[in-house]
CSV table of C-alpha atoms (C1' of nucleotides) in Angstrom, one decimal:
chain,number,residue,atom,x,y,z
Z,210,UNK,CA,17.9,3.4,-34.1
Z,211,UNK,CA,21.3,2.1,-33.8
Z,212,UNK,CA,21.8,-0.7,-31.5
Z,213,UNK,CA,24.8,-2.4,-30.1
Z,214,UNK,CA,24.4,-6.1,-29.2
Z,215,UNK,CA,26.9,-7.7,-26.9
Z,216,UNK,CA,26.2,-11.4,-26.9
Z,217,UNK,CA,28.6,-14.3,-27.2
Z,218,UNK,CA,26.2,-17.1,-28.0
Z,219,UNK,CA,26.2,-17.4,-31.8
Z,220,UNK,CA,22.7,-18.8,-32.2
Z,221,UNK,CA,21.0,-16.3,-30.0
Z,222,UNK,CA,23.2,-13.4,-31.2
Z,223,UNK,CA,22.2,-14.1,-34.9
Z,224,UNK,CA,18.5,-14.4,-34.0
Z,225,UNK,CA,18.5,-11.1,-32.1
Z,226,UNK,CA,20.5,-9.3,-34.7
Z,227,UNK,CA,18.1,-10.5,-37.4
Z,228,UNK,CA,15.2,-9.4,-35.4
Z,229,UNK,CA,16.7,-6.0,-34.8
Z,230,UNK,CA,17.4,-5.5,-38.5
Z,231,UNK,CA,13.9,-6.7,-39.3
Z,232,UNK,CA,12.5,-4.1,-37.1
Z,233,UNK,CA,14.3,-1.5,-39.1
Z,234,UNK,CA,17.1,-0.7,-36.9
Z,235,UNK,CA,20.8,-0.7,-37.4
Z,236,UNK,CA,22.7,-3.5,-35.5
Z,237,UNK,CA,26.3,-3.9,-34.5
Z,238,UNK,CA,27.1,-7.3,-33.0
Z,239,UNK,CA,30.1,-8.1,-30.8
Z,240,UNK,CA,30.9,-11.0,-28.8
Z,241,UNK,CA,33.5,-9.7,-26.3
Z,242,UNK,CA,33.7,-6.9,-23.9
Z,243,UNK,CA,36.8,-5.6,-25.5
Z,244,UNK,CA,35.1,-5.3,-28.7
Z,245,UNK,CA,32.2,-3.6,-27.1
Z,246,UNK,CA,34.3,-1.0,-25.3
Z,247,UNK,CA,35.9,-0.2,-28.7
Z,248,UNK,CA,32.5,0.1,-30.3
Z,249,UNK,CA,31.0,2.5,-27.8
Z,250,UNK,CA,34.1,4.8,-28.2
Z,251,UNK,CA,33.8,4.7,-31.9
Z,252,UNK,CA,30.2,5.4,-32.3
Z,253,UNK,CA,27.1,6.6,-30.5
Z,254,UNK,CA,24.3,4.0,-29.9
Z,255,UNK,CA,20.7,4.6,-29.0
Z,256,UNK,CA,20.5,1.3,-27.2
Z,257,UNK,CA,22.9,-1.4,-25.9
Z,258,UNK,CA,21.7,-5.0,-25.5
Z,259,UNK,CA,24.0,-6.7,-22.9
Z,260,UNK,CA,24.6,-10.2,-22.0
Z,261,UNK,CA,25.9,-10.8,-18.5
Z,262,UNK,CA,28.1,-13.7,-19.0
Z,263,UNK,CA,30.9,-13.1,-21.6
Z,264,UNK,CA,34.1,-14.9,-22.4
Z,265,UNK,CA,36.3,-12.0,-21.2
Z,266,UNK,CA,34.5,-10.5,-18.3
Z,267,UNK,CA,31.2,-9.7,-16.6
Z,268,UNK,CA,28.6,-7.5,-18.3
Z,269,UNK,CA,27.8,-5.7,-15.1
Z,270,UNK,CA,31.4,-4.5,-14.9
Z,271,UNK,CA,31.3,-3.2,-18.4
Z,272,UNK,CA,28.1,-1.4,-17.5
Z,273,UNK,CA,29.4,0.2,-14.4
Z,274,UNK,CA,32.4,1.3,-16.2
Z,275,UNK,CA,30.3,2.8,-19.0
Z,276,UNK,CA,28.1,4.8,-16.5
Z,277,UNK,CA,31.2,6.0,-14.6
Z,278,UNK,CA,32.3,7.8,-17.8
Z,279,UNK,CA,29.0,9.6,-17.8
Z,280,UNK,CA,27.5,7.6,-20.8
Z,281,UNK,CA,23.8,7.4,-20.3
Z,282,UNK,CA,23.0,5.2,-23.2
Z,283,UNK,CA,20.0,3.1,-22.4
Z,284,UNK,CA,21.2,-0.5,-21.6
Z,285,UNK,CA,18.9,-3.5,-21.7
Z,286,UNK,CA,20.4,-6.6,-20.0
Z,287,UNK,CA,19.9,-10.1,-21.3
Z,288,UNK,CA,20.0,-12.6,-18.4
Z,289,UNK,CA,19.5,-16.2,-17.8
Z,290,UNK,CA,16.8,-17.3,-15.3
Z,291,UNK,CA,19.1,-18.4,-12.5
Z,292,UNK,CA,21.4,-15.4,-12.4
Z,293,UNK,CA,19.3,-13.4,-10.1
Z,294,UNK,CA,22.1,-11.8,-8.1
Z,295,UNK,CA,23.9,-10.8,-11.3
Z,296,UNK,CA,20.7,-9.3,-12.6
Z,297,UNK,CA,20.3,-7.2,-9.6
Z,298,UNK,CA,23.9,-6.1,-9.8
Z,299,UNK,CA,23.3,-5.1,-13.4
Z,300,UNK,CA,20.2,-3.0,-12.4
Z,301,UNK,CA,22.1,-1.3,-9.7
Z,302,UNK,CA,25.1,-0.8,-12.0
Z,303,UNK,CA,22.7,1.3,-14.2
Z,304,UNK,CA,20.7,-1.0,-16.5
Z,305,UNK,CA,17.5,0.5,-17.7
Z,306,UNK,CA,15.7,-2.7,-18.5
Z,307,UNK,CA,16.3,-6.5,-18.7
Z,308,UNK,CA,15.0,-9.6,-20.6
Z,309,UNK,CA,15.2,-13.0,-19.2
Z,310,UNK,CA,16.3,-15.8,-21.4
Z,311,UNK,CA,14.8,-17.5,-23.2
Z,312,UNK,CA,12.8,-14.4,-24.3
Z,313,UNK,CA,10.3,-13.9,-27.1
Z,314,UNK,CA,11.6,-12.1,-30.0
Z,315,UNK,CA,8.3,-10.2,-30.0
Z,316,UNK,CA,8.9,-9.1,-26.6
Z,317,UNK,CA,12.3,-7.9,-27.5
Z,318,UNK,CA,10.9,-5.9,-30.3
Z,319,UNK,CA,8.2,-4.4,-28.0
Z,320,UNK,CA,10.9,-3.3,-25.4
Z,321,UNK,CA,13.2,-1.9,-28.1
Z,322,UNK,CA,10.2,0.2,-29.2
Z,323,UNK,CA,9.5,1.2,-25.7
Z,324,UNK,CA,13.1,2.5,-25.3
Z,325,UNK,CA,12.8,4.5,-28.6
Z,326,UNK,CA,9.7,6.0,-27.3
Z,327,UNK,CA,11.0,6.9,-24.0
Z,328,UNK,CA,14.0,8.6,-25.3
Z,329,UNK,CA,12.4,10.2,-28.4
Z,330,UNK,CA,9.4,11.7,-26.5
Z,331,UNK,CA,7.0,10.8,-29.2
Z,332,UNK,CA,3.9,8.7,-28.3
Z,333,UNK,CA,2.9,5.6,-30.0
Z,334,UNK,CA,4.0,5.3,-33.6
Z,335,UNK,CA,0.9,4.7,-35.8
Z,336,UNK,CA,1.2,3.0,-39.0
Z,337,UNK,CA,-1.7,3.9,-41.4
Z,338,UNK,CA,-2.9,1.8,-44.4
Z,339,UNK,CA,-5.9,3.3,-45.9
Z,340,UNK,CA,-8.6,3.2,-43.2
Z,341,UNK,CA,-6.4,0.8,-41.1
Z,342,UNK,CA,-4.5,2.1,-38.2
Z,343,UNK,CA,-1.8,-0.1,-36.6
Z,344,UNK,CA,-0.3,0.6,-33.2
Z,345,UNK,CA,2.8,-1.7,-33.1
Z,346,UNK,CA,3.6,-1.3,-29.5
Z,347,UNK,CA,0.1,-1.6,-28.2
Z,348,UNK,CA,-0.5,-4.5,-30.6
Z,349,UNK,CA,-3.8,-3.0,-31.7
Z,350,UNK,CA,-5.4,-2.6,-35.0
Z,351,UNK,CA,-8.3,-0.4,-36.0
Z,352,UNK,CA,-10.3,-0.5,-39.2
Z,353,UNK,CA,-12.5,2.5,-39.8
Z,354,UNK,CA,-12.2,3.4,-36.2
Z,355,UNK,CA,-13.3,0.0,-35.1
Z,356,UNK,CA,-10.8,-2.0,-33.0
Z,357,UNK,CA,-10.2,-5.4,-34.6
Z,358,UNK,CA,-9.3,-8.3,-32.2
Z,359,UNK,CA,-6.4,-10.3,-33.7
Z,360,UNK,CA,-5.2,-13.6,-32.2
Z,361,UNK,CA,-1.5,-14.1,-31.5
Z,362,UNK,CA,-0.8,-15.9,-34.8
Z,363,UNK,CA,-2.7,-13.4,-36.8
Z,364,UNK,CA,-1.0,-10.5,-35.3
Z,365,UNK,CA,2.4,-12.2,-35.8
Z,366,UNK,CA,1.8,-12.5,-39.4
Z,367,UNK,CA,0.4,-9.1,-39.8
Z,368,UNK,CA,3.1,-7.5,-37.9
Z,369,UNK,CA,5.6,-9.2,-40.4
Z,370,UNK,CA,4.0,-7.4,-43.2
Z,371,UNK,CA,3.5,-4.0,-41.5
Z,372,UNK,CA,7.1,-3.9,-40.5
Z,373,UNK,CA,8.3,-4.3,-44.2
Z,374,UNK,CA,5.7,-2.4,-46.0
Z,375,UNK,CA,6.8,-2.9,-49.6
Z,376,UNK,CA,8.7,-6.1,-49.4
Z,377,UNK,CA,7.5,-9.3,-51.0
Z,378,UNK,CA,7.6,-12.2,-48.6
Z,379,UNK,CA,7.7,-15.9,-49.5
Z,380,UNK,CA,5.7,-18.5,-47.6
Z,381,UNK,CA,8.9,-20.2,-46.4
Z,382,UNK,CA,10.0,-16.9,-45.0
Z,383,UNK,CA,6.7,-16.3,-43.3
Z,384,UNK,CA,6.7,-19.7,-41.8
Z,385,UNK,CA,10.1,-19.2,-40.4
Z,386,UNK,CA,9.0,-16.0,-38.8
Z,387,UNK,CA,5.9,-17.6,-37.3
Z,388,UNK,CA,7.4,-20.7,-36.0
Z,389,UNK,CA,11.0,-20.0,-35.3
Z,390,UNK,CA,13.2,-22.9,-36.7
Z,391,UNK,CA,12.2,-26.0,-34.7
Z,392,UNK,CA,8.5,-26.5,-35.4
Z,393,UNK,CA,7.9,-28.3,-38.7
Z,394,UNK,CA,4.8,-27.2,-40.4
Z,395,UNK,CA,3.7,-29.3,-43.5
Z,396,UNK,CA,0.5,-27.6,-44.6
Z,397,UNK,CA,-0.9,-24.4,-45.9
Z,398,UNK,CA,-1.0,-22.6,-42.6
Z,399,UNK,CA,0.2,-19.3,-44.1
Z,400,UNK,CA,-2.6,-19.4,-46.7
Z,401,UNK,CA,-5.1,-20.0,-44.0
Z,402,UNK,CA,-3.9,-17.1,-41.8
Z,403,UNK,CA,-3.7,-14.8,-44.8
Z,404,UNK,CA,-7.3,-15.6,-45.5
Z,405,UNK,CA,-8.3,-14.9,-41.7
Z,406,UNK,CA,-6.4,-11.6,-41.9
Z,407,UNK,CA,-8.2,-10.7,-45.1
Z,408,UNK,CA,-11.6,-11.6,-43.5
Z,409,UNK,CA,-10.9,-9.4,-40.5
Z,410,UNK,CA,-9.1,-6.3,-42.1
Z,411,UNK,CA,-10.4,-6.4,-45.7
Z,412,UNK,CA,-9.6,-8.5,-48.8
Z,413,UNK,CA,-6.9,-6.0,-50.0
Z,414,UNK,CA,-4.7,-5.8,-46.9
Z,415,UNK,CA,-2.6,-8.5,-48.3
Z,416,UNK,CA,-1.7,-8.9,-52.0
Z,417,UNK,CA,-1.0,-12.3,-53.5
Z,418,UNK,CA,1.9,-12.6,-55.9
Z,419,UNK,CA,1.5,-15.9,-57.6
Z,420,UNK,CA,4.3,-18.3,-57.3
Z,421,UNK,CA,6.4,-15.8,-55.2
Z,422,UNK,CA,4.6,-15.0,-52.0
Z,423,UNK,CA,2.7,-12.1,-50.4
Z,424,UNK,CA,3.1,-8.4,-49.8
Z,425,UNK,CA,1.3,-5.7,-48.0
Z,426,UNK,CA,-1.5,-4.3,-50.3
Z,427,UNK,CA,-2.9,-0.9,-50.7
Z,428,UNK,CA,-6.3,-0.7,-48.8
Z,429,UNK,CA,-8.6,2.3,-49.4
Z,430,UNK,CA,-7.9,2.2,-53.2
Z,431,UNK,CA,-5.1,4.8,-52.8
Z,432,UNK,CA,-3.1,3.4,-55.7
N,250,UNK,CA,5.4,20.8,-7.6
N,251,UNK,CA,6.3,20.7,-3.8
N,252,UNK,CA,8.7,17.8,-3.1
N,253,UNK,CA,9.7,16.4,0.3
N,254,UNK,CA,13.1,14.9,0.4
N,255,UNK,CA,13.9,12.5,3.2
N,256,UNK,CA,17.7,11.7,3.0
N,257,UNK,CA,20.4,11.6,5.7
N,258,UNK,CA,23.4,11.5,3.5
N,259,UNK,CA,24.4,15.2,3.3
N,260,UNK,CA,26.2,15.0,-0.1
N,261,UNK,CA,23.3,13.1,-1.9
N,262,UNK,CA,20.8,15.1,-0.1
N,263,UNK,CA,22.2,18.5,-1.3
N,264,UNK,CA,22.7,17.2,-4.8
N,265,UNK,CA,19.2,16.0,-5.0
N,266,UNK,CA,17.7,19.1,-3.5
N,267,UNK,CA,19.7,21.2,-6.0
N,268,UNK,CA,18.5,19.2,-8.9
N,269,UNK,CA,14.9,19.5,-7.7
N,270,UNK,CA,15.2,23.3,-7.3
N,271,UNK,CA,17.0,23.5,-10.7
N,272,UNK,CA,14.0,21.8,-12.2
N,273,UNK,CA,11.8,24.4,-11.0
N,274,UNK,CA,10.2,22.7,-8.0
N,275,UNK,CA,10.0,23.5,-4.3
N,276,UNK,CA,12.1,21.2,-2.1
N,277,UNK,CA,11.9,20.5,1.6
N,278,UNK,CA,14.8,18.4,2.9
N,279,UNK,CA,14.8,16.6,6.2
N,280,UNK,CA,17.2,14.0,7.4
N,281,UNK,CA,15.1,12.1,10.0
N,282,UNK,CA,11.8,10.3,10.1
N,283,UNK,CA,10.6,12.5,12.9
N,284,UNK,CA,11.0,15.7,11.0
N,285,UNK,CA,9.5,13.9,8.0
N,286,UNK,CA,6.3,13.1,9.9
N,287,UNK,CA,6.2,16.6,11.1
N,288,UNK,CA,6.5,17.9,7.6
N,289,UNK,CA,3.8,15.8,6.1
N,290,UNK,CA,1.4,16.9,8.8
N,291,UNK,CA,2.3,20.5,8.3
N,292,UNK,CA,2.0,20.7,4.5
N,293,UNK,CA,0.8,18.8,1.5
N,294,UNK,CA,3.4,17.5,-0.9
N,295,UNK,CA,3.0,16.4,-4.5
N,296,UNK,CA,5.9,14.0,-4.2
N,297,UNK,CA,8.0,12.4,-1.3
N,298,UNK,CA,11.5,11.1,-2.1
N,299,UNK,CA,12.3,8.6,0.6
N,300,UNK,CA,15.5,7.0,1.6
N,301,UNK,CA,15.2,3.6,3.3
N,302,UNK,CA,18.1,3.8,5.9
N,303,UNK,CA,17.7,6.6,8.1
N,304,UNK,CA,19.2,7.3,11.5
N,305,UNK,CA,15.9,7.1,13.4
N,306,UNK,CA,14.2,4.2,11.6
N,307,UNK,CA,13.3,2.4,8.5
N,308,UNK,CA,11.8,4.3,5.6
N,309,UNK,CA,9.4,1.5,4.8
N,310,UNK,CA,7.8,1.9,8.3
N,311,UNK,CA,7.3,5.6,7.7
N,312,UNK,CA,5.6,4.8,4.3
N,313,UNK,CA,3.4,2.1,5.7
N,314,UNK,CA,2.3,4.5,8.5
N,315,UNK,CA,1.7,7.2,5.9
N,316,UNK,CA,-0.5,5.0,3.8
N,317,UNK,CA,-2.4,3.7,6.8
N,318,UNK,CA,-3.5,7.3,7.5
N,319,UNK,CA,-5.1,7.4,3.9
N,320,UNK,CA,-2.3,9.6,2.7
N,321,UNK,CA,-1.8,8.9,-1.1
N,322,UNK,CA,1.0,11.3,-1.8
N,323,UNK,CA,3.3,9.6,-4.5
N,324,UNK,CA,6.4,8.2,-2.9
N,325,UNK,CA,9.6,7.5,-4.7
N,326,UNK,CA,11.9,5.3,-2.8
N,327,UNK,CA,15.7,5.7,-3.0
N,328,UNK,CA,17.5,2.5,-2.3
N,329,UNK,CA,21.1,1.1,-2.0
N,330,UNK,CA,22.0,-1.8,-4.0
N,331,UNK,CA,22.2,-4.3,-1.1
N,332,UNK,CA,18.8,-3.5,0.4
N,333,UNK,CA,16.8,-5.7,-1.7
N,334,UNK,CA,14.4,-6.9,1.0
N,335,UNK,CA,13.9,-3.4,2.2
N,336,UNK,CA,13.1,-2.4,-1.4
N,337,UNK,CA,10.3,-5.1,-1.7
N,338,UNK,CA,9.0,-4.1,1.7
N,339,UNK,CA,8.8,-0.5,0.5
N,340,UNK,CA,7.0,-1.4,-2.6
N,341,UNK,CA,4.6,-3.6,-0.6
N,342,UNK,CA,4.1,-0.7,1.7
N,343,UNK,CA,2.9,1.5,-1.0
N,344,UNK,CA,5.8,3.1,-2.9
N,345,UNK,CA,4.9,4.2,-6.4
N,346,UNK,CA,8.5,4.1,-7.8
N,347,UNK,CA,12.0,3.6,-6.8
N,348,UNK,CA,15.5,4.7,-7.7
N,349,UNK,CA,18.6,2.7,-7.1
N,350,UNK,CA,21.7,4.4,-5.8
N,351,UNK,CA,23.8,5.6,-7.3
N,352,UNK,CA,21.4,7.2,-9.6
N,353,UNK,CA,21.7,9.6,-12.4
N,354,UNK,CA,20.3,13.0,-11.6
N,355,UNK,CA,19.1,13.2,-15.0
N,356,UNK,CA,17.0,10.2,-14.3
N,357,UNK,CA,15.8,11.7,-11.2
N,358,UNK,CA,14.5,14.6,-13.1
N,359,UNK,CA,12.8,12.4,-15.6
N,360,UNK,CA,11.1,10.4,-13.1
N,361,UNK,CA,10.0,13.5,-11.2
N,362,UNK,CA,8.5,14.8,-14.4
N,363,UNK,CA,6.8,11.5,-15.0
N,364,UNK,CA,5.2,11.7,-11.5
N,365,UNK,CA,4.2,15.3,-12.3
N,366,UNK,CA,2.7,14.2,-15.6
N,367,UNK,CA,0.8,11.3,-14.0
N,368,UNK,CA,-0.7,13.4,-11.3
N,369,UNK,CA,-0.8,16.5,-13.5
N,370,UNK,CA,-2.0,19.3,-11.3
N,371,UNK,CA,-5.5,19.0,-12.4
N,372,UNK,CA,-7.8,19.1,-9.4
N,373,UNK,CA,-9.5,15.8,-10.6
N,374,UNK,CA,-7.2,13.2,-12.2
N,375,UNK,CA,-10.1,11.1,-12.9
N,376,UNK,CA,-10.0,8.3,-15.5
N,377,UNK,CA,-13.4,7.2,-16.5
N,378,UNK,CA,-14.0,3.7,-18.0
N,379,UNK,CA,-17.8,3.1,-18.6
N,380,UNK,CA,-19.3,3.4,-15.2
N,381,UNK,CA,-16.0,3.1,-13.4
N,382,UNK,CA,-14.1,6.1,-12.1
N,383,UNK,CA,-10.5,5.8,-11.2
N,384,UNK,CA,-8.7,8.4,-9.1
N,385,UNK,CA,-5.1,7.6,-9.4
N,386,UNK,CA,-3.8,10.1,-6.8
N,387,UNK,CA,-6.3,8.9,-4.2
N,388,UNK,CA,-6.0,5.3,-5.1
N,389,UNK,CA,-9.6,4.8,-5.2
N,390,UNK,CA,-12.0,3.3,-7.6
N,391,UNK,CA,-15.7,3.8,-7.9
N,392,UNK,CA,-18.2,1.7,-9.9
N,393,UNK,CA,-21.6,3.1,-10.6
N,394,UNK,CA,-20.9,5.5,-7.7
N,395,UNK,CA,-20.1,2.9,-5.3
N,396,UNK,CA,-16.5,2.9,-3.9
N,397,UNK,CA,-14.8,-0.4,-4.5
N,398,UNK,CA,-12.1,-1.5,-2.0
N,399,UNK,CA,-9.0,-2.9,-3.7
N,400,UNK,CA,-6.2,-4.6,-1.9
N,401,UNK,CA,-2.6,-3.5,-2.5
N,402,UNK,CA,-1.9,-6.1,-5.2
N,403,UNK,CA,-5.2,-5.6,-6.8
N,404,UNK,CA,-4.6,-1.9,-7.1
N,405,UNK,CA,-1.0,-2.3,-8.3
N,406,UNK,CA,-2.4,-4.4,-11.2
N,407,UNK,CA,-5.2,-2.3,-11.9
N,408,UNK,CA,-3.0,0.7,-12.0
N,409,UNK,CA,-0.8,-0.8,-14.5
N,410,UNK,CA,-3.7,-1.1,-16.9
N,411,UNK,CA,-5.0,2.3,-16.3
N,412,UNK,CA,-1.8,4.1,-16.8
N,413,UNK,CA,-1.4,2.5,-20.4
N,414,UNK,CA,-5.1,2.3,-21.6
N,415,UNK,CA,-4.6,0.7,-24.9
N,416,UNK,CA,-1.3,-1.1,-24.3
N,417,UNK,CA,-1.3,-4.7,-24.4
N,418,UNK,CA,0.7,-6.1,-21.5
N,419,UNK,CA,2.1,-9.6,-21.3
N,420,UNK,CA,2.0,-11.6,-18.1
N,421,UNK,CA,5.9,-11.3,-17.7
N,422,UNK,CA,5.5,-7.6,-17.9
N,423,UNK,CA,2.8,-7.4,-15.3
N,424,UNK,CA,4.7,-9.8,-12.9
N,425,UNK,CA,7.7,-7.4,-13.2
N,426,UNK,CA,5.4,-4.7,-12.3
N,427,UNK,CA,4.0,-6.3,-9.3
N,428,UNK,CA,7.1,-8.0,-7.9
N,429,UNK,CA,9.8,-5.7,-8.8
N,430,UNK,CA,12.9,-7.4,-10.2
N,431,UNK,CA,13.6,-10.0,-7.7
N,432,UNK,CA,10.9,-12.6,-7.1
N,433,UNK,CA,10.8,-15.5,-9.4
N,434,UNK,CA,7.2,-16.3,-9.6
N,435,UNK,CA,6.3,-19.4,-11.5
N,436,UNK,CA,2.6,-19.4,-11.0
N,437,UNK,CA,-0.7,-18.0,-12.2
N,438,UNK,CA,-0.8,-15.1,-9.7
N,439,UNK,CA,-1.6,-12.6,-12.4
N,440,UNK,CA,-4.5,-14.7,-13.6
N,441,UNK,CA,-5.9,-14.9,-10.1
N,442,UNK,CA,-5.7,-11.2,-9.7
N,443,UNK,CA,-7.2,-10.5,-13.0
N,444,UNK,CA,-10.0,-12.7,-11.9
N,445,UNK,CA,-10.4,-10.8,-8.7
N,446,UNK,CA,-10.5,-7.4,-10.4
N,447,UNK,CA,-13.1,-8.7,-12.9
N,448,UNK,CA,-15.1,-9.9,-10.0
N,449,UNK,CA,-15.0,-6.5,-8.2
N,450,UNK,CA,-15.2,-4.3,-11.2
N,451,UNK,CA,-16.9,-6.1,-13.8
N,452,UNK,CA,-16.1,-8.9,-16.3
N,453,UNK,CA,-15.1,-6.4,-19.1
N,454,UNK,CA,-12.6,-4.2,-17.3
N,455,UNK,CA,-9.8,-6.4,-18.4
N,456,UNK,CA,-9.8,-8.0,-21.7
N,457,UNK,CA,-7.8,-11.3,-22.5
N,458,UNK,CA,-5.8,-11.6,-25.5
N,459,UNK,CA,-4.9,-15.3,-25.8
N,460,UNK,CA,-1.3,-16.2,-25.9
N,461,UNK,CA,-0.3,-12.5,-25.7
N,462,UNK,CA,-1.6,-11.0,-22.4
N,463,UNK,CA,-4.2,-8.5,-21.2
N,464,UNK,CA,-5.3,-5.1,-21.9
N,465,UNK,CA,-7.8,-2.6,-20.4
N,466,UNK,CA,-11.4,-3.5,-21.6
N,467,UNK,CA,-13.6,-1.1,-23.4
N,468,UNK,CA,-16.8,-0.8,-21.4
N,469,UNK,CA,-17.6,2.4,-23.0
N,470,UNK,CA,-14.7,4.3,-24.6
N,471,UNK,CA,-13.0,1.8,-27.1
N,472,UNK,CA,-14.2,2.3,-30.6
O,112,DG,C1',-9.3,-28.0,-71.4
O,113,DC,C1',-5.7,-29.0,-68.2
O,114,DC,C1',-2.7,-28.2,-64.4
O,115,DA,C1',-0.7,-25.8,-60.7
O,116,DA,C1',-1.3,-22.5,-57.2
O,117,DG,C1',-4.1,-20.4,-54.1
O,118,DC,C1',-8.5,-20.0,-51.4
O,119,DT,C1',-11.9,-21.5,-47.7
O,120,DG,C1',-15.1,-23.7,-44.7
O,121,DA,C1',-15.0,-27.3,-41.4
O,122,DC,C1',-13.3,-29.8,-37.6
O,123,DA,C1',-10.7,-32.2,-33.8
O,124,DC,C1',-7.2,-31.3,-30.4
O,125,DT,C1',-4.5,-28.8,-27.3
O,126,DC,C1',-3.3,-25.8,-23.9
O,127,DA,C1',-3.7,-21.1,-22.0
O,128,DC,C1',-6.8,-19.6,-19.3
O,129,DC,C1',-10.4,-19.4,-15.5
O,130,DT,C1',-12.0,-20.4,-11.0
O,131,DG,C1',-13.2,-22.1,-6.5
O,132,DA,C1',-10.9,-23.8,-2.6
O,133,DA,C1',-7.2,-24.3,0.6
O,134,DC,C1',-2.8,-22.9,3.0
O,135,DG,C1',0.7,-19.8,5.1
O,136,DC,C1',1.5,-15.8,7.0
O,137,DA,C1',1.3,-11.3,9.3
O,138,DG,C1',-1.4,-7.9,12.1
O,139,DG,C1',-4.6,-6.7,15.6
O,140,DG,C1',-7.5,-7.3,19.4
O,141,DG,C1',-8.9,-10.0,23.2
L,242,DC,C1',0.0,-15.5,24.6
L,243,DC,C1',-3.3,-17.3,21.3
L,244,DC,C1',-7.2,-16.7,18.2
L,245,DC,C1',-9.1,-14.4,14.4
L,246,DT,C1',-9.4,-12.0,10.2
L,247,DG,C1',-7.8,-10.7,5.7
L,248,DC,C1',-4.4,-10.9,2.2
L,249,DG,C1',-1.3,-13.2,-1.0
L,250,DT,C1',-0.2,-17.3,-3.1
L,251,DT,C1',-0.6,-22.0,-4.8
L,252,DC,C1',-3.1,-25.8,-6.8
L,253,DA,C1',-6.1,-28.7,-9.6
L,254,DG,C1',-10.1,-29.6,-12.4
L,255,DG,C1',-12.8,-27.8,-16.2
L,256,DT,C1',-13.4,-25.2,-20.4
L,257,DG,C1',-13.3,-22.9,-24.8
L,258,DA,C1',-10.7,-20.1,-28.0
L,259,DG,C1',-7.0,-20.7,-31.0
L,260,DT,C1',-4.5,-23.6,-33.9
L,261,DG,C1',-3.2,-26.8,-37.6
L,262,DT,C1',-4.8,-30.0,-40.9
L,263,DC,C1',-7.4,-31.4,-44.7
L,264,DA,C1',-10.7,-31.7,-48.6
L,265,DG,C1',-13.0,-29.7,-52.0
L,266,DC,C1',-13.5,-25.4,-54.6
L,267,DT,C1',-11.8,-21.3,-57.4
L,268,DT,C1',-8.5,-18.7,-59.9
L,269,DG,C1',-4.9,-17.9,-63.2
L,270,DG,C1',-1.5,-19.4,-66.7
L,271,DC,C1',-0.7,-21.9,-70.9
DNA sequence: GCCAAGCTGACACTCACCTGAACGCAGGGG
DNA sequence: CCCCTGCGTTCAGGTGAGTGTCAGCTTGGC
């Protein structure tokens, strides 16, 4: 999916863009409405993430203008918690969904997938790894047909691997993913959670690459 | 599908009716609540499109009256942007969905198809969960053959789960669903209603996934 | 054999969740 | 008009699952 992100806050913008890319989508990031209008004229997007407060205007005006041209691209609005009236205005102007700041990046991923599903018509995308089935949108994992219950952290870690099937991931990378930036973890948390995942899903779900990190394994003995 | 359109604006009404017909459904168009009441007594509809501002009364009153007679016909409310309180009233009165004016006729078609799918012409749209039977169109739940009475909120919450059987739903998602887009609820309402549902329907109807949300339990059909 | 890197079982602490109870409010009947 | 009932919502106390940390053990490289 090709996603246009309209957000002027540099920190949030970068975080969201990284998440989008990490989810395997293409991301165009602009910080002003003028650039956004240029972008939507230049290319077709599958989804637009729209901040409401921007330096050169209000997002809802942009949205209304977009809709008036007949453009039906799904638009997800990013709002602060106290901008209730603006949010309603955005929905009435034709937004399809909204997210309240500060939002969870996981929730963002889930919503983006939901949009993709709605407009692509296909049901839930299943990822298969040997006898393991992963439903990313439902956050459920089955092994040999049996549903395996994962905790929040376990799922977060596992999702990181599933989303980048062949990529090697270092422990600092994974820590960053699990704990954003602020939290400081000075222990072997990742090792512990890798162990817990292996216990629940089989020893070969995650492969250790000594001195470098981990990557998704090849359960079922396929290769 | 047979659809009743209650809308006094001639331009919008005609457009919507034409769209309905173009989609291959049957359309009855009335402009006043009196006519609407007459229509629902005379024939059974698969869907009612209901404007809230009508010359001879408020749509939400019509809806409440309809529900009080036990009529469970799906109702989609058509609202203008500044009728926020009315919109909430309508949802509380038992609306299944709503569309904000001005809306895309394309979206209208999509929503109608969604309703059609949800209540797909099977004579018995029964969902079975262990010893629990759910009739979405009749808004009734039976447990071990015994009908269980759910309140409006309880049903709204339960329906959210039943409609997406395997989907994990976060508390913010569920709050959205129950309270539309306006209310800022900072409390444990969802927890309370989950507890009440469990009390009425059994502890395992809804499964808690700590830190992530809830999903439908698997009293008999998980695996 | 030695060292570094990774594995794992155990454990205390926290907080997300559960739950009973109380309050406000609206609707209906007396 | 007022009381009564039922629903929705809030609150506070208690609890356990989830989490991070650590110590001791295993594995792999040289």
